[in-house]
PDB file of C-alpha atoms in Angstrom:
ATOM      1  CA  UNK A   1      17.123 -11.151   4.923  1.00  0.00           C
ATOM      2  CA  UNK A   2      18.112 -11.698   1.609  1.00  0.00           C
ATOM      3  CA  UNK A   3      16.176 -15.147   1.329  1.00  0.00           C
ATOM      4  CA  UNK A   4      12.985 -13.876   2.865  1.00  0.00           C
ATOM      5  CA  UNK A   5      13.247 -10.594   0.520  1.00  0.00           C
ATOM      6  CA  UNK A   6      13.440 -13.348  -2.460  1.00  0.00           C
ATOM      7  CA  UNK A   7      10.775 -15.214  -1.288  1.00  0.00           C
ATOM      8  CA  UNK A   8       8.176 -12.177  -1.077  1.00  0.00           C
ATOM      9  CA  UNK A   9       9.095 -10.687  -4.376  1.00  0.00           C
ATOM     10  CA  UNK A  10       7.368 -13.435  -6.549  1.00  0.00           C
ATOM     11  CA  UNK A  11       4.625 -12.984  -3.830  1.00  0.00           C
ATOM     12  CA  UNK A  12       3.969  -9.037  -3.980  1.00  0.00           C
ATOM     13  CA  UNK A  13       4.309  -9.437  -8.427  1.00  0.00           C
ATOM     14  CA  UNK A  14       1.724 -12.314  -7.874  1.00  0.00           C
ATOM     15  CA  UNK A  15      -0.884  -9.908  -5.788  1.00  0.00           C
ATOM     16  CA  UNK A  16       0.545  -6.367  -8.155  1.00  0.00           C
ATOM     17  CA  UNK A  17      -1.837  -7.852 -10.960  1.00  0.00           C
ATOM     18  CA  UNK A  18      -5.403  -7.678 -10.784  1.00  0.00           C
ATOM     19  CA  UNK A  19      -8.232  -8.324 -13.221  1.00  0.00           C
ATOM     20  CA  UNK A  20     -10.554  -5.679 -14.189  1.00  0.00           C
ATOM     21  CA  UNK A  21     -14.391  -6.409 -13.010  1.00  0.00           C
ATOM     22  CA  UNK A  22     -16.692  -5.595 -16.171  1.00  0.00           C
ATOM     23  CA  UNK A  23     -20.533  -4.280 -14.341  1.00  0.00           C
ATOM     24  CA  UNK A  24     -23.377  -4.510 -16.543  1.00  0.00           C
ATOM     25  CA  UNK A  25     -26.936  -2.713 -14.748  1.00  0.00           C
ATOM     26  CA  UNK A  26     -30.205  -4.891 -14.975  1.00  0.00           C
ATOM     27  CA  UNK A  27     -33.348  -3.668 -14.615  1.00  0.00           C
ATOM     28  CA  UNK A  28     -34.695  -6.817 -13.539  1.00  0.00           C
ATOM     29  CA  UNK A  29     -34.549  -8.864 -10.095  1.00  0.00           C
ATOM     30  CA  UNK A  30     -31.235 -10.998  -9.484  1.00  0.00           C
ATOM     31  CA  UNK A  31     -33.415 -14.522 -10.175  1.00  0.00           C
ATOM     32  CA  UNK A  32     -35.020 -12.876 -13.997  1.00  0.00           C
ATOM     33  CA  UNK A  33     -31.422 -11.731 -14.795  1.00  0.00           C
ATOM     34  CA  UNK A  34     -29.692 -15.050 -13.960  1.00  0.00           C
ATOM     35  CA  UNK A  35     -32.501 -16.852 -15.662  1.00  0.00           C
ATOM     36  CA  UNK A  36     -31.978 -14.724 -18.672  1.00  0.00           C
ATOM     37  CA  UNK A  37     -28.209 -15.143 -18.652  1.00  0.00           C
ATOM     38  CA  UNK A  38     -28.587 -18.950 -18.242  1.00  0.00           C
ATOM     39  CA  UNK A  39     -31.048 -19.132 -21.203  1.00  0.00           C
ATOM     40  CA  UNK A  40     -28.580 -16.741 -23.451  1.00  0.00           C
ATOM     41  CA  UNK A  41     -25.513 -19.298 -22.404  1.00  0.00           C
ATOM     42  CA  UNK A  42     -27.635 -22.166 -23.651  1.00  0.00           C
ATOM     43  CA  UNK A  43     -29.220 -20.475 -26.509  1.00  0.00           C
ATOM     44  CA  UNK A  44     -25.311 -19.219 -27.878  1.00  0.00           C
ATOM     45  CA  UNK A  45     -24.694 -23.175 -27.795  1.00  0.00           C
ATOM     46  CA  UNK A  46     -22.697 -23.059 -24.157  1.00  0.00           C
ATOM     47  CA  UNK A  47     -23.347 -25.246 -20.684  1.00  0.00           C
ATOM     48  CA  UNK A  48     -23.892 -23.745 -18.009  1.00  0.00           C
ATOM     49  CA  UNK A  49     -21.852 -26.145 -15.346  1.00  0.00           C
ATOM     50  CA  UNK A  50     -23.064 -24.606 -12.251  1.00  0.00           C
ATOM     51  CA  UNK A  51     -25.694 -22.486 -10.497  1.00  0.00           C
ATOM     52  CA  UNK A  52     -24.807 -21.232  -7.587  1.00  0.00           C
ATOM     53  CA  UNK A  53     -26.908 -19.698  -4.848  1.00  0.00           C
ATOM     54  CA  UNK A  54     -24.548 -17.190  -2.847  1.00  0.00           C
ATOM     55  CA  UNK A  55     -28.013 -15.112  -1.622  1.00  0.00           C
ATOM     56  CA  UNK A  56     -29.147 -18.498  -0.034  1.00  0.00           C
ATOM     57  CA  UNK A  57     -26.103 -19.603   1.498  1.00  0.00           C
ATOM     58  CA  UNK A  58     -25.581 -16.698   3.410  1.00  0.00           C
ATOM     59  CA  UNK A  59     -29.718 -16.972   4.355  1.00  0.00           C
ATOM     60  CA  UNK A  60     -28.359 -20.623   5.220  1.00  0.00           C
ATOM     61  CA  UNK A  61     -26.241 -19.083   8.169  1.00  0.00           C
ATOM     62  CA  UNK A  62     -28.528 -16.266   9.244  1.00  0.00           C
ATOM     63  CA  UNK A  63     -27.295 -13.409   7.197  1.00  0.00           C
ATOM     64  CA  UNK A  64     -28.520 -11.310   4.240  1.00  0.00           C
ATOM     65  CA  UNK A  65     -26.428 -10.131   1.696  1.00  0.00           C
ATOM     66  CA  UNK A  66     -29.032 -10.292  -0.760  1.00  0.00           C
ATOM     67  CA  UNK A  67     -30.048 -12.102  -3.711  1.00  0.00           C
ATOM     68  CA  UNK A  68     -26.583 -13.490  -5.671  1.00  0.00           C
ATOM     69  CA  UNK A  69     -26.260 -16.082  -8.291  1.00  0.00           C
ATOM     70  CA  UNK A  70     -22.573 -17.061  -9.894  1.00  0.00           C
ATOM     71  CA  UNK A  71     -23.359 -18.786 -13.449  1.00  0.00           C
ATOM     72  CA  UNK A  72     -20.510 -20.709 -14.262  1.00  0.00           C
ATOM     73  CA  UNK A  73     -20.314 -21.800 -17.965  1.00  0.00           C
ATOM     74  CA  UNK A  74     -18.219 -22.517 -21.196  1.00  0.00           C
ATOM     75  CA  UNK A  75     -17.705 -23.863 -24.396  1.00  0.00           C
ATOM     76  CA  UNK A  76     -14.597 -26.069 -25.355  1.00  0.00           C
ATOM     77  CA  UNK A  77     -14.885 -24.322 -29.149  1.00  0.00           C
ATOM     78  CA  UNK A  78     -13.748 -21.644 -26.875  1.00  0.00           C
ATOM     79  CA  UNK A  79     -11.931 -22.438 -23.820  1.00  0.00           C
ATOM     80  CA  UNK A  80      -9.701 -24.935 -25.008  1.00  0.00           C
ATOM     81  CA  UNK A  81      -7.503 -22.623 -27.105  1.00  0.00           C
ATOM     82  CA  UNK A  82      -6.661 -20.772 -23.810  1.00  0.00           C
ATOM     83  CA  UNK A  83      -5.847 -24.184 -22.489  1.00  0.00           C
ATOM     84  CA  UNK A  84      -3.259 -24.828 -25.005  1.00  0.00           C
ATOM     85  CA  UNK A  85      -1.349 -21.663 -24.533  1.00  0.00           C
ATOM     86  CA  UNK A  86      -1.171 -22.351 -20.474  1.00  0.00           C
ATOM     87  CA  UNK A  87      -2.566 -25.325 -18.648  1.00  0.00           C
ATOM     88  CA  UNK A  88      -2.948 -22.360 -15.638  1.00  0.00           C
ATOM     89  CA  UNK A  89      -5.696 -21.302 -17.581  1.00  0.00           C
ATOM     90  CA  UNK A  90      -8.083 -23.830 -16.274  1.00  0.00           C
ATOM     91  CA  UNK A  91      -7.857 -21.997 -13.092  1.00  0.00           C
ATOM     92  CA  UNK A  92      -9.615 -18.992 -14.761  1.00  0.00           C
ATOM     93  CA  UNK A  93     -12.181 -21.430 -16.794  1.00  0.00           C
ATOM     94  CA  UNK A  94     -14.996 -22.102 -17.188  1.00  0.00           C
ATOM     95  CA  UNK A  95     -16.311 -18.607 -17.111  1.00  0.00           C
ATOM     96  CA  UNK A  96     -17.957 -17.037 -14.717  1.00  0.00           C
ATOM     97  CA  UNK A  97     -20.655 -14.525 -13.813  1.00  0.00           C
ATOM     98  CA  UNK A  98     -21.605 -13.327 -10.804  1.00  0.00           C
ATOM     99  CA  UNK A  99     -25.530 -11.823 -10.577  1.00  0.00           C
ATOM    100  CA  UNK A 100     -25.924  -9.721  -7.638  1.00  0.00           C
ATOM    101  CA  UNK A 101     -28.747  -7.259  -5.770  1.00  0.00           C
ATOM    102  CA  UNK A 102     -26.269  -4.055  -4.418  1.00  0.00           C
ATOM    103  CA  UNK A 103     -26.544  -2.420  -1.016  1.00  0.00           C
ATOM    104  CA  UNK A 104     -29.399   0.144  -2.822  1.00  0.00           C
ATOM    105  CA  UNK A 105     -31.376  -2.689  -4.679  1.00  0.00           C
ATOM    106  CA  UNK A 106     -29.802  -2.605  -7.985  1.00  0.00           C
ATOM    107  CA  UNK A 107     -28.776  -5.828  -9.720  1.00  0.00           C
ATOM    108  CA  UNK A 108     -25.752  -6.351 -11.601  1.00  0.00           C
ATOM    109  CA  UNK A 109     -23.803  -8.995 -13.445  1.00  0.00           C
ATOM    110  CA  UNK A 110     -19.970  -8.659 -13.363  1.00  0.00           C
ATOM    111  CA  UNK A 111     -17.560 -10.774 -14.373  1.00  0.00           C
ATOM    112  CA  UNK A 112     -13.038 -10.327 -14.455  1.00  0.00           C
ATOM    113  CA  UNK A 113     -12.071  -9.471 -18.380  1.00  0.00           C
ATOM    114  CA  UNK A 114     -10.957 -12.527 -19.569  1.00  0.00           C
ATOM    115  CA  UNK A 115      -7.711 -10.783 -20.674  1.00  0.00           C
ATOM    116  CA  UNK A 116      -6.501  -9.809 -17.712  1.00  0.00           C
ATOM    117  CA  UNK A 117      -7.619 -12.804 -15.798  1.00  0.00           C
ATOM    118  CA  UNK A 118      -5.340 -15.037 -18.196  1.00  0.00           C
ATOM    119  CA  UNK A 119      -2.587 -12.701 -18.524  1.00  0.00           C
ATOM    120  CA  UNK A 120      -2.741 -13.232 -14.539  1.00  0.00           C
ATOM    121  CA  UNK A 121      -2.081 -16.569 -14.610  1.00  0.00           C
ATOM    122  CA  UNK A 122       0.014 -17.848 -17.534  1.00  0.00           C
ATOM    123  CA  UNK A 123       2.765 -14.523 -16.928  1.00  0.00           C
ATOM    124  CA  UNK A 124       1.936 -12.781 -19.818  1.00  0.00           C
ATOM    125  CA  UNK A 125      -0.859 -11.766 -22.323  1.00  0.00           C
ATOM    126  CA  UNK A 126      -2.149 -14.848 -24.322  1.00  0.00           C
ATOM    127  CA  UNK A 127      -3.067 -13.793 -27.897  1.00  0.00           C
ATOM    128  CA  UNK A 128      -5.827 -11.656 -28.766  1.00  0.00           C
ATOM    129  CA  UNK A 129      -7.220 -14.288 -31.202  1.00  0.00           C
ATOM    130  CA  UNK A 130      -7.533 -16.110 -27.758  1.00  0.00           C
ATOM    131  CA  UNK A 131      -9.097 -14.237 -25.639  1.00  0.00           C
ATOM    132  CA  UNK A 132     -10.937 -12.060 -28.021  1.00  0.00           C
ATOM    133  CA  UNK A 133     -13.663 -14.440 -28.120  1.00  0.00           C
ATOM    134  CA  UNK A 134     -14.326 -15.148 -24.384  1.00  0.00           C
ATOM    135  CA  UNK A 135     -14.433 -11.253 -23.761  1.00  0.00           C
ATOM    136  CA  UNK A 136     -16.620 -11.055 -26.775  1.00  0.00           C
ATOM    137  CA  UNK A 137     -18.807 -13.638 -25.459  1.00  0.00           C
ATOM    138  CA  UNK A 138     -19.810 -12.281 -21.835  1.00  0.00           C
ATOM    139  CA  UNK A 139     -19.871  -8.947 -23.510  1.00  0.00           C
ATOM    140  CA  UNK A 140     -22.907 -10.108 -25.692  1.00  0.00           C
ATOM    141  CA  UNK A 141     -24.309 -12.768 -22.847  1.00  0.00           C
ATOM    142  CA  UNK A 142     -24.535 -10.268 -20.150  1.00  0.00           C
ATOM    143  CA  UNK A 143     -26.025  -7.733 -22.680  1.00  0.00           C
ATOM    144  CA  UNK A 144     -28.699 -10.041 -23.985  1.00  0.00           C
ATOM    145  CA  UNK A 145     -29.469 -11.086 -19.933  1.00  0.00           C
ATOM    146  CA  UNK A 146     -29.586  -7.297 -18.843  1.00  0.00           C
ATOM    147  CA  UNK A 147     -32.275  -6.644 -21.717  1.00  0.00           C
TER     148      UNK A 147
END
């Protein structure tokens, strides 16, 4: 009893902690915002690493959910410093955005506050001075692609 109680504990901490999803509403279809957010990564001097087509997966296997496009990007300017505080931060990087159409035709881009995410995975809160600047980042990227 004792063993399997020790075993679970780390388990239940793990799953007690939980990112906060940031929403940001866009006026425009799930392909214009996604565009948008892919030319405001490339235009703030980031790379966007990935495209990928969630909406036309499921399509793939005969189901709808709608049009959905994760983004996933970074910058080593930025990144990296996370990388040197915990090497389990390169679970949580390179960013991500997901762009999605809801159940009543609104499109949103949400993405897990950097903070949290991070604090998640190295045990603790990494310093502000390092995640300050990813949470300031897809605060002003999903702003600018929301527009």
């Amino acid at each position: 009893m004792l063993r399997s109680l020790m075993i679970a504990l780390p388990m239940m901490a793990a799953t007690a902690l939980s990112a906060e999803t940031i929403k940001v509403a866009s006026g425009k279809s799930v392909a214009e915002t996604a565009n948008a957010l892919e030319a405001a990564i490339e235009g703030a001097g980031a790379r966007v690493f990935a495209r990928v087509d969630h909406g036309g997966g499921a399509q793939s296997v005969g189901a709808d959910i709608g049009g959905s496009e994760l983004l996933i990007f970074g910058n080593p300017k930025v990144g990296t410093p996370a990388m040197i505080e915990s090497r389990e931060a390169g679970l949580a990087l390179p960013l991500k955005v997901l762009v999605y159409e809801d159940a009543a035709g609104g499109t949103w881009l949400a993405y897990e506050d950097p903070a949290d995410r991070l604090a998640e995975l190295a045990g603790g809160a990494l310093p502000e001075e390092v995640t300050a600047p990813m949470a300031g980042a897809l605060q002003k990227l999903t702003a600018k692609a929301a527009e």
